[in-house]
N, CA, C and O atoms as a MOPAC input file, in Angstrom:
PM7 MOZYME 1SCF
protein

 N    -63.71300 1    66.71000 1   -63.18500 1
 C    -64.92700 1    67.22300 1   -63.79200 1
 C    -66.06900 1    67.16100 1   -62.77800 1
 O    -66.82800 1    68.11700 1   -62.61800 1
 N    -66.17500 1    66.03100 1   -62.10500 1
 C    -67.25800 1    65.87000 1   -61.14400 1
 C    -67.22700 1    66.89800 1   -60.03300 1
 O    -68.26000 1    67.48400 1   -59.70700 1
 N    -66.07300 1    67.12900 1   -59.45100 1
 C    -66.00500 1    68.08700 1   -58.35200 1
 C    -66.22800 1    69.51600 1   -58.85000 1
 O    -66.70700 1    70.36200 1   -58.09500 1
 N    -65.89100 1    69.79300 1   -60.10000 1
 C    -66.16200 1    71.12900 1   -60.64000 1
 C    -67.66400 1    71.34900 1   -60.80400 1
 O    -68.13000 1    72.48600 1   -60.87900 1
 N    -68.41100 1    70.25400 1   -60.85700 1
 C    -69.87100 1    70.32100 1   -60.94700 1
 C    -70.51700 1    70.13100 1   -59.57300 1
 O    -71.71900 1    69.88800 1   -59.46200 1
 N    -69.68600 1    70.24700 1   -58.52900 1
 C    -70.10700 1    70.19300 1   -57.12700 1
 C    -70.44100 1    68.79200 1   -56.60900 1
 O    -71.17100 1    68.64600 1   -55.62900 1
 N    -69.91600 1    67.78800 1   -57.25700 1
 C    -70.04900 1    66.43000 1   -56.72100 1
 C    -69.09600 1    66.29800 1   -55.53300 1
 O    -68.06100 1    66.96300 1   -55.47100 1
 N    -69.45800 1    65.44400 1   -54.61400 1
 C    -68.59100 1    65.20800 1   -53.45500 1
 C    -67.49500 1    64.21800 1   -53.83000 1
 O    -67.76500 1    63.21400 1   -54.48900 1
 N    -66.27500 1    64.49000 1   -53.42000 1
 C    -65.14000 1    63.60500 1   -53.72400 1
 C    -65.39200 1    62.17100 1   -53.28300 1
 O    -65.02300 1    61.23200 1   -53.98900 1
 N    -66.00400 1    61.99400 1   -52.14200 1
 C    -66.23000 1    60.66100 1   -51.59400 1
 C    -67.08900 1    59.81300 1   -52.53800 1
 O    -66.98300 1    58.58700 1   -52.53100 1
 N    -67.91300 1    60.43400 1   -53.32400 1
 C    -68.75500 1    59.70200 1   -54.28000 1
 C    -67.90000 1    58.86700 1   -55.22400 1
 O    -68.28700 1    57.75900 1   -55.59600 1
 N    -66.75700 1    59.38200 1   -55.60700 1
 C    -65.91300 1    58.70000 1   -56.58700 1
 C    -65.16800 1    57.50400 1   -56.01300 1
 O    -64.66000 1    56.67600 1   -56.76900 1
 N    -65.09400 1    57.40000 1   -54.70300 1
 C    -64.40800 1    56.25900 1   -54.09600 1
 C    -65.38000 1    55.14100 1   -53.71700 1
 O    -64.95800 1    54.10200 1   -53.20800 1
 N    -66.65600 1    55.34000 1   -53.95700 1
 C    -67.66000 1    54.33100 1   -53.63000 1
 C    -68.05400 1    53.50500 1   -54.84500 1
 O    -67.35600 1    53.48700 1   -55.85900 1
 N    -69.18600 1    52.82300 1   -54.72300 1
 C    -69.66600 1    51.95100 1   -55.80400 1
 C    -69.94700 1    52.70500 1   -57.08800 1
 O    -69.71800 1    52.17700 1   -58.17600 1
 N    -70.44100 1    53.93600 1   -56.98300 1
 C    -70.76600 1    54.68600 1   -58.19100 1
 C    -69.52300 1    55.27000 1   -58.86300 1
 O    -69.61900 1    55.79600 1   -59.97200 1
 N    -68.39100 1    55.19000 1   -58.23300 1
 C    -67.14200 1    55.69300 1   -58.80500 1
 C    -66.21400 1    54.54700 1   -59.15900 1
 O    -66.23600 1    54.03400 1   -60.27700 1
 N    -65.39800 1    54.15400 1   -58.19200 1
 C    -64.42900 1    53.07800 1   -58.41500 1
 C    -65.14500 1    51.76700 1   -58.73600 1
 O    -64.67600 1    50.99600 1   -59.57300 1
 N    -66.26200 1    51.51300 1   -58.08500 1
 C    -67.00700 1    50.27500 1   -58.35100 1
 C    -67.42700 1    50.17200 1   -59.80500 1
 O    -67.27700 1    49.12100 1   -60.42900 1
 N    -67.95000 1    51.25400 1   -60.34000 1
 C    -68.37000 1    51.26600 1   -61.73800 1
 C    -67.16200 1    51.12600 1   -62.66800 1
 O    -67.22200 1    50.42400 1   -63.67800 1
 N    -66.08400 1    51.79300 1   -62.31900 1
 C    -64.86100 1    51.70800 1   -63.13000 1
 C    -64.32700 1    50.27800 1   -63.17900 1
 O    -63.97900 1    49.77500 1   -64.24700 1
 N    -64.26500 1    49.63400 1   -62.02700 1
 C    -63.76500 1    48.25600 1   -61.96100 1
 C    -64.65700 1    47.32200 1   -62.77000 1
 O    -64.16400 1    46.48000 1   -63.52000 1
 N    -65.96200 1    47.47300 1   -62.61800 1
 C    -66.89100 1    46.63100 1   -63.37100 1
 C    -66.73000 1    46.84500 1   -64.86900 1
 O    -66.69400 1    45.88300 1   -65.63500 1
 N    -66.63500 1    48.08900 1   -65.28400 1
 C    -66.46700 1    48.39000 1   -66.70600 1
 C    -65.17700 1    47.77900 1   -67.25300 1
 O    -65.15700 1    47.25600 1   -68.36700 1
 N    -64.12300 1    47.84600 1   -66.48200 1
 C    -62.82400 1    47.35100 1   -66.95100 1
 C    -62.71800 1    45.83300 1   -66.96800 1
 O    -62.08800 1    45.26700 1   -67.86100 1
 N    -63.32900 1    45.16600 1   -65.98800 1
 C    -63.07500 1    43.73900 1   -65.83200 1
 C    -64.22900 1    42.80800 1   -66.16500 1
 O    -64.01700 1    41.60900 1   -66.35000 1
 N    -65.42700 1    43.32500 1   -66.24200 1
 C    -66.56300 1    42.44400 1   -66.51000 1
 C    -66.71400 1    42.15700 1   -67.99800 1
 O    -66.78400 1    43.08800 1   -68.80100 1
 N    -66.76700 1    40.88600 1   -68.37500 1
 C    -66.99300 1    40.55800 1   -69.78900 1
 C    -68.39500 1    40.95600 1   -70.24700 1
 O    -68.67500 1    40.94400 1   -71.44600 1
 N    -69.27700 1    41.30600 1   -69.31500 1
 C    -70.63000 1    41.74900 1   -69.65600 1
 C    -70.72800 1    43.25600 1   -69.87600 1
 O    -71.78500 1    43.75800 1   -70.26000 1
 N    -69.65100 1    43.97100 1   -69.63900 1
 C    -69.67000 1    45.42300 1   -69.78700 1
 C    -69.79200 1    45.80800 1   -71.26000 1
 O    -68.97100 1    45.41000 1   -72.08600 1
 N    -70.81300 1    46.57500 1   -71.57100 1
 C    -71.00000 1    47.02900 1   -72.95700 1
 C    -69.89000 1    47.96900 1   -73.37700 1
 O    -69.44200 1    47.92800 1   -74.52300 1
 N    -69.43100 1    48.83300 1   -72.44600 1
 C    -68.35000 1    49.76700 1   -72.77300 1
 C    -67.04300 1    49.02100 1   -73.04200 1
 O    -66.31600 1    49.34500 1   -73.98100 1
 N    -66.75900 1    48.03300 1   -72.22000 1
 C    -65.53800 1    47.24300 1   -72.43100 1
 C    -65.60500 1    46.51400 1   -73.76500 1
 O    -64.63800 1    46.51900 1   -74.52700 1
 N    -66.73800 1    45.88900 1   -74.05000 1
 C    -66.89700 1    45.15700 1   -75.29900 1
 C    -66.69800 1    46.08700 1   -76.49400 1
 O    -66.00600 1    45.73400 1   -77.44800 1
 N    -67.29700 1    47.25900 1   -76.44400 1
 C    -67.13500 1    48.22000 1   -77.53600 1
 C    -65.66800 1    48.61500 1   -77.68500 1
 O    -65.15600 1    48.69200 1   -78.80200 1
 N    -64.99800 1    48.86200 1   -76.57500 1
 C    -63.58600 1    49.23200 1   -76.62000 1
 C    -62.72900 1    48.14200 1   -77.24300 1
 O    -61.83000 1    48.42900 1   -78.03400 1
 N    -63.00200 1    46.90400 1   -76.89100 1
 C    -62.24800 1    45.79100 1   -77.47600 1
 C    -62.49400 1    45.69500 1   -78.98400 1
 O    -61.57300 1    45.43200 1   -79.75700 1
 N    -63.73800 1    45.91200 1   -79.38500 1
 C    -64.06000 1    45.85400 1   -80.81200 1
 C    -63.39200 1    46.99000 1   -81.57400 1
 O    -62.89800 1    46.78300 1   -82.68200 1
 N    -63.37100 1    48.17400 1   -81.00300 1
 C    -62.69200 1    49.30600 1   -81.63300 1
 C    -61.19600 1    49.04200 1   -81.75100 1
 O    -60.57300 1    49.38100 1   -82.75700 1
 N    -60.62800 1    48.43800 1   -80.71700 1
 C    -59.19400 1    48.12700 1   -80.74000 1
 C    -58.85000 1    47.11900 1   -81.82900 1
 O    -57.72300 1    47.09200 1   -82.32200 1
 N    -59.82500 1    46.28900 1   -82.20500 1
 C    -59.61000 1    45.33600 1   -83.29800 1
 C    -59.82400 1    45.97100 1   -84.67000 1
 O    -59.65800 1    45.31100 1   -85.69500 1
 N    -60.19300 1    47.24800 1   -84.68600 1
 C    -60.33800 1    47.95300 1   -85.95000 1
 C    -61.76200 1    48.07700 1   -86.46700 1
 O    -61.97900 1    48.56800 1   -87.57400 1
 N    -62.73100 1    47.63600 1   -85.67600 1
 C    -64.11900 1    47.76800 1   -86.11600 1
 C    -64.55100 1    49.22600 1   -85.98700 1
 O    -63.97200 1    49.97700 1   -85.20200 1
 N    -65.55700 1    49.62700 1   -86.74700 1
 C    -66.01600 1    51.01100 1   -86.80000 1
 C    -67.18500 1    51.26700 1   -85.84700 1
 O    -68.09100 1    50.44500 1   -85.71100 1
 N    -67.13800 1    52.41900 1   -85.19900 1
 C    -68.14500 1    52.77300 1   -84.20800 1
 C    -69.55900 1    52.74000 1   -84.78500 1
 O    -70.46000 1    52.17200 1   -84.16900 1
 N    -69.76200 1    53.33300 1   -85.94100 1
 C    -71.12200 1    53.39800 1   -86.49200 1
 C    -71.70900 1    52.00600 1   -86.68300 1
 O    -72.87900 1    51.77900 1   -86.37600 1
 N    -70.91800 1    51.08800 1   -87.18100 1
 C    -71.39400 1    49.71800 1   -87.38600 1
 C    -71.66000 1    49.02900 1   -86.04400 1
 O    -72.65300 1    48.31700 1   -85.89500 1
 N    -70.78700 1    49.23900 1   -85.08800 1
 C    -70.95100 1    48.61000 1   -83.77800 1
 C    -72.23000 1    49.09000 1   -83.09900 1
 O    -72.96500 1    48.29300 1   -82.51500 1
 N    -72.49200 1    50.38900 1   -83.17600 1
 C    -73.69100 1    50.93000 1   -82.54300 1
 C    -74.96100 1    50.46800 1   -83.25700 1
 O    -75.97700 1    50.20000 1   -82.61700 1
 N    -74.89600 1    50.37800 1   -84.58000 1
 C    -76.05400 1    49.89100 1   -85.34600 1
 C    -76.39200 1    48.44500 1   -85.00000 1
 O    -77.56200 1    48.06300 1   -84.97900 1
 N    -75.37300 1    47.65200 1   -84.73300 1
 C    -75.56800 1    46.23100 1   -84.45400 1
 C    -75.74300 1    45.92400 1   -82.96900 1
 O    -75.98200 1    44.77200 1   -82.60900 1
 N    -75.63100 1    46.91700 1   -82.11000 1
 C    -75.77000 1    46.69900 1   -80.67500 1
 C    -77.24800 1    46.67300 1   -80.29300 1
 O    -78.02900 1    47.52400 1   -80.71800 1
 N    -77.60700 1    45.69800 1   -79.49900 1
 C    -78.99200 1    45.58600 1   -79.03900 1
 C    -79.26400 1    46.49200 1   -77.84500 1
 O    -80.41900 1    46.77500 1   -77.52800 1
 N    -78.20400 1    46.94800 1   -77.18300 1
 C    -78.36200 1    47.80500 1   -76.00600 1
 C    -77.53200 1    49.08000 1   -76.17600 1
 O    -76.61800 1    49.13900 1   -76.99900 1
 N    -77.86500 1    50.08200 1   -75.39300 1
 C    -77.14500 1    51.35200 1   -75.41900 1
 C    -75.76300 1    51.16800 1   -74.78500 1
 O    -75.62900 1    50.56300 1   -73.72200 1
 N    -74.75800 1    51.69200 1   -75.44500 1
 C    -73.40300 1    51.73500 1   -74.88700 1
 C    -73.22800 1    53.16500 1   -74.38200 1
 O    -72.82000 1    54.05600 1   -75.12600 1
 N    -73.54300 1    53.36400 1   -73.10800 1
 C    -73.66800 1    54.71600 1   -72.56700 1
 C    -72.37900 1    55.52000 1   -72.57300 1
 O    -72.41900 1    56.75000 1   -72.54800 1
 N    -71.24400 1    54.84900 1   -72.60500 1
 C    -69.97300 1    55.56500 1   -72.58900 1
 C    -69.71800 1    56.41400 1   -73.81400 1
 O    -68.94200 1    57.36700 1   -73.75400 1
 N    -70.35200 1    56.08800 1   -74.91800 1
 C    -70.13700 1    56.84200 1   -76.15200 1
 C    -70.64200 1    58.27400 1   -75.99000 1
 O    -69.88000 1    59.22200 1   -76.17700 1
 N    -71.89600 1    58.43700 1   -75.65100 1
 C    -72.44200 1    59.78900 1   -75.48400 1
 C    -71.92700 1    60.46200 1   -74.21800 1
 O    -71.83700 1    61.68800 1   -74.15500 1
 N    -71.58900 1    59.65800 1   -73.20600 1
 C    -71.00500 1    60.23200 1   -71.98900 1
 C    -69.67100 1    60.88400 1   -72.31200 1
 O    -69.35300 1    61.94900 1   -71.78200 1
 N    -68.89100 1    60.25400 1   -73.17500 1
 C    -67.60100 1    60.83200 1   -73.58200 1
 C    -67.80600 1    62.16800 1   -74.26200 1
 O    -67.10800 1    63.13600 1   -73.96000 1
 N    -68.75700 1    62.22900 1   -75.17600 1
 C    -69.03700 1    63.47800 1   -75.89500 1
 C    -69.44700 1    64.57900 1   -74.90400 1
 O    -68.93900 1    65.69900 1   -74.96600 1
 N    -70.35500 1    64.25000 1   -74.00700 1
 C    -70.86100 1    65.23200 1   -73.03100 1
 C    -69.77300 1    65.67600 1   -72.05600 1
 O    -69.62600 1    66.86600 1   -71.77700 1
 N    -69.02000 1    64.71900 1   -71.54600 1
 C    -67.97400 1    65.04900 1   -70.57200 1
 C    -66.93100 1    65.97100 1   -71.18600 1
 O    -66.49500 1    66.92900 1   -70.54700 1
 N    -66.53100 1    65.69300 1   -72.41000 1
 C    -65.51700 1    66.53700 1   -73.04100 1
 C    -66.06900 1    67.93100 1   -73.32800 1
 O    -65.35900 1    68.92500 1   -73.17500 1
 N    -67.31100 1    68.00200 1   -73.73600 1
 C    -67.93600 1    69.30300 1   -74.00300 1
 C    -67.94000 1    70.15700 1   -72.72700 1
 O    -67.60500 1    71.34100 1   -72.76600 1
 N    -68.31600 1    69.55500 1   -71.61400 1
 C    -68.34400 1    70.27900 1   -70.34700 1
 C    -66.92200 1    70.65700 1   -69.92100 1
 O    -66.68600 1    71.77700 1   -69.46800 1
 N    -65.99000 1    69.73500 1   -70.06500 1
 C    -64.59400 1    70.00200 1   -69.67900 1
 C    -64.01700 1    71.16800 1   -70.47800 1
 O    -63.34900 1    72.03700 1   -69.91700 1
 N    -64.27000 1    71.18700 1   -71.76900 1
 C    -63.76400 1    72.28200 1   -72.60500 1
 C    -64.39400 1    73.60100 1   -72.16500 1
 O    -63.69900 1    74.60900 1   -72.03800 1
 N    -65.69700 1    73.59800 1   -71.93600 1
 C    -66.39400 1    74.81900 1   -71.52000 1
 C    -65.86000 1    75.34100 1   -70.19100 1
 O    -65.81400 1    76.55100 1   -69.97200 1
 N    -65.45800 1    74.43400 1   -69.30300 1
 C    -64.95600 1    74.82200 1   -67.97700 1
 C    -63.43200 1    74.91500 1   -67.92800 1
 O    -62.85100 1    75.18400 1   -66.87700 1
 N    -62.80100 1    74.69200 1   -69.06100 1
 C    -61.32400 1    74.73900 1   -69.16100 1
 C    -60.66400 1    73.74700 1   -68.20100 1
 O    -59.71300 1    74.07700 1   -67.49300 1
 N    -61.19500 1    72.52700 1   -68.20100 1
 C    -60.64000 1    71.45300 1   -67.38200 1
 C    -59.94200 1    70.48100 1   -68.31400 1
 O    -60.54100 1    69.97100 1   -69.26100 1
 N    -58.67500 1    70.22900 1   -68.04100 1
 C    -57.90500 1    69.30600 1   -68.87100 1
 C    -58.28400 1    67.87000 1   -68.52400 1
 O    -58.18600 1    67.45300 1   -67.37000 1
 N    -58.71500 1    67.12100 1   -69.53100 1
 C    -59.08500 1    65.70800 1   -69.34400 1
 C    -58.48200 1    64.91000 1   -70.50200 1
 O    -59.18600 1    64.56200 1   -71.45000 1
 N    -57.18800 1    64.62300 1   -70.42400 1
 C    -56.49700 1    63.99700 1   -71.54900 1
 C    -57.01400 1    62.61200 1   -71.92300 1
 O    -57.06100 1    62.28000 1   -73.10800 1
 N    -57.39700 1    61.80800 1   -70.95900 1
 C    -57.90500 1    60.47100 1   -71.29000 1
 C    -59.22900 1    60.60300 1   -72.02800 1
 O    -59.43600 1    59.95700 1   -73.05500 1
 N    -60.11500 1    61.42700 1   -71.51500 1
 C    -61.40700 1    61.63800 1   -72.17400 1
 C    -61.20300 1    62.20600 1   -73.57700 1
 O    -61.90400 1    61.81300 1   -74.50900 1
 N    -60.26200 1    63.11600 1   -73.73400 1
 C    -59.99000 1    63.70000 1   -75.05000 1
 C    -59.51200 1    62.63000 1   -76.03600 1
 O    -59.91300 1    62.64000 1   -77.20000 1
 N    -58.66600 1    61.71800 1   -75.58300 1
 C    -58.18400 1    60.65800 1   -76.47100 1
 C    -59.30000 1    59.66000 1   -76.79100 1
 O    -59.40600 1    59.19400 1   -77.92500 1
 N    -60.12600 1    59.33100 1   -75.80400 1
 C    -61.25600 1    58.43800 1   -76.06400 1
 C    -62.19700 1    59.08000 1   -77.08600 1
 O    -62.70400 1    58.40200 1   -77.97900 1
 N    -62.42500 1    60.37600 1   -76.95200 1
 C    -63.25800 1    61.09900 1   -77.91900 1
 C    -62.68000 1    60.96400 1   -79.33000 1
 O    -63.41200 1    60.70800 1   -80.28600 1
 N    -61.37600 1    61.13500 1   -79.45000 1
 C    -60.73500 1    61.01900 1   -80.77000 1
 C    -60.87600 1    59.61100 1   -81.34000 1
 O    -61.08000 1    59.44300 1   -82.54300 1
 N    -60.76900 1    58.60500 1   -80.48200 1
 C    -60.94300 1    57.22100 1   -80.94200 1
 C    -62.37400 1    57.01700 1   -81.43400 1
 O    -62.59700 1    56.44500 1   -82.50100 1
 N    -63.33700 1    57.48700 1   -80.64900 1
 C    -64.73900 1    57.27100 1   -80.98300 1
 C    -65.20000 1    58.06600 1   -82.19900 1
 O    -65.87900 1    57.53400 1   -83.07700 1
 N    -64.82500 1    59.34500 1   -82.24600 1
 C    -65.44000 1    60.24000 1   -83.22200 1
 C    -64.50000 1    60.78100 1   -84.29900 1
 O    -64.95400 1    61.41500 1   -85.25100 1
 N    -63.20200 1    60.53900 1   -84.16000 1
 C    -62.23700 1    61.06000 1   -85.13100 1
 C    -61.38600 1    59.95400 1   -85.74800 1
 O    -60.38200 1    60.23200 1   -86.40300 1
 N    -61.78200 1    58.71400 1   -85.54100 1
 C    -61.07700 1    57.54900 1   -86.09900 1
 C    -59.61000 1    57.46100 1   -85.69800 1
 O    -58.77900 1    57.00000 1   -86.48000 1
 N    -59.29400 1    57.89400 1   -84.50400 1
 C    -57.90800 1    57.80900 1   -84.01300 1
 C    -57.58000 1    56.35700 1   -83.69600 1
 O    -58.38900 1    55.64100 1   -83.10500 1
 N    -56.40900 1    55.93900 1   -84.08600 1
 C    -55.93300 1    54.59600 1   -83.76900 1
 C    -55.73800 1    54.50400 1   -82.25100 1
 O    -55.01600 1    55.32100 1   -81.67900 1
 N    -56.36700 1    53.52600 1   -81.59000 1
 C    -56.22200 1    53.40500 1   -80.12900 1
 C    -54.77600 1    53.30500 1   -79.66400 1
 O    -54.43600 1    53.81000 1   -78.59500 1
 N    -53.92800 1    52.66400 1   -80.44800 1
 C    -52.51100 1    52.55500 1   -80.05600 1
 C    -51.85700 1    53.93200 1   -80.02400 1
 O    -51.05200 1    54.21800 1   -79.13700 1
 N    -52.19700 1    54.78000 1   -80.97900 1
 C    -51.63600 1    56.13900 1   -81.00300 1
 C    -52.16500 1    56.95500 1   -79.82700 1
 O    -51.45100 1    57.78900 1   -79.27000 1
 N    -53.41000 1    56.71200 1   -79.45500 1
 C    -53.97800 1    57.41300 1   -78.30900 1
 C    -53.23500 1    57.03700 1   -77.02800 1
 O    -52.91100 1    57.90100 1   -76.21400 1
 N    -52.97200 1    55.75500 1   -76.85800 1
 C    -52.23100 1    55.29300 1   -75.67200 1
 C    -50.82000 1    55.88200 1   -75.68300 1
 O    -50.33900 1    56.36700 1   -74.65800 1
 N    -50.16300 1    55.84100 1   -76.83600 1
 C    -48.82400 1    56.43500 1   -76.93400 1
 C    -48.84800 1    57.90700 1   -76.54400 1
 O    -47.97700 1    58.37500 1   -75.81100 1
 N    -49.83900 1    58.62900 1   -77.03000 1
 C    -49.95600 1    60.05300 1   -76.72300 1
 C    -50.08800 1    60.28000 1   -75.22100 1
 O    -49.46700 1    61.18800 1   -74.66900 1
 N    -50.88500 1    59.46700 1   -74.57200 1
 C    -51.06200 1    59.60700 1   -73.12000 1
 C    -49.79600 1    59.22900 1   -72.36500 1
 O    -49.42600 1    59.89900 1   -71.40100 1
 N    -49.13900 1    58.18100 1   -72.78500 1
 C    -47.94500 1    57.71100 1   -72.07300 1
 C    -46.74700 1    58.63700 1   -72.26700 1
 O    -45.83600 1    58.65300 1   -71.44000 1
 N    -46.74200 1    59.39700 1   -73.33800 1
 C    -45.61500 1    60.29100 1   -73.61800 1
 C    -45.83600 1    61.71600 1   -73.11500 1
 O    -45.00100 1    62.59300 1   -73.33500 1
 N    -46.95500 1    61.94100 1   -72.44300 1
 C    -47.22400 1    63.27500 1   -71.89500 1
 C    -46.18300 1    63.63100 1   -70.84500 1
 O    -45.63400 1    62.75900 1   -70.17200 1
 N    -45.92700 1    64.89900 1   -70.71900 1
 C    -45.02200 1    65.37300 1   -69.67500 1
 C    -45.63200 1    65.11500 1   -68.31800 1
 O    -46.84000 1    65.25600 1   -68.12800 1
 N    -44.78600 1    64.73400 1   -67.37400 1
 C    -45.26900 1    64.50700 1   -66.01500 1
 C    -45.61600 1    65.83700 1   -65.38100 1
 O    -44.96400 1    66.85200 1   -65.62700 1
 N    -46.64200 1    65.81500 1   -64.57000 1
 C    -46.98000 1    67.02100 1   -63.82300 1
 C    -47.80100 1    66.63400 1   -62.60300 1
 O    -48.35900 1    65.54000 1   -62.53100 1
 N    -47.86100 1    67.52800 1   -61.67100 1
 C    -48.58700 1    67.27300 1   -60.43100 1
 C    -50.08700 1    67.26600 1   -60.70300 1
 O    -50.60500 1    68.09300 1   -61.45400 1
 N    -50.77000 1    66.31400 1   -60.07700 1
 C    -52.22400 1    66.25000 1   -60.18400 1
 C    -52.82300 1    66.50000 1   -58.82000 1
 O    -52.18400 1    66.27900 1   -57.79100 1
 N    -54.08100 1    66.97300 1   -58.82700 1
 C    -54.76600 1    67.22200 1   -57.55100 1
 C    -55.16400 1    65.93000 1   -56.90900 1
 O    -55.75300 1    65.93400 1   -55.82800 1

């Protein structure tokens, strides 16, 4: 998605790319990680956002990224599954199963 919007590939291998991803995945202070863990336990997004003292930026980023991807006809299966978890009440386990059972194909 980023390169289709003219971002430089090297940006994604630096702190703003992989660095942010690693922090989000492993830091117990990450708001996105905390929200994901709460959703995996069955809590509801609307309640979590109402009770959050800070913005969980990944929620609206997911909506925006998928909207742009669809408009540009870019396949983003992980983002699509995260969108379903956030906004369509998809069970996270089913989302993971769906991703893991996808047909293998070459990626750029």
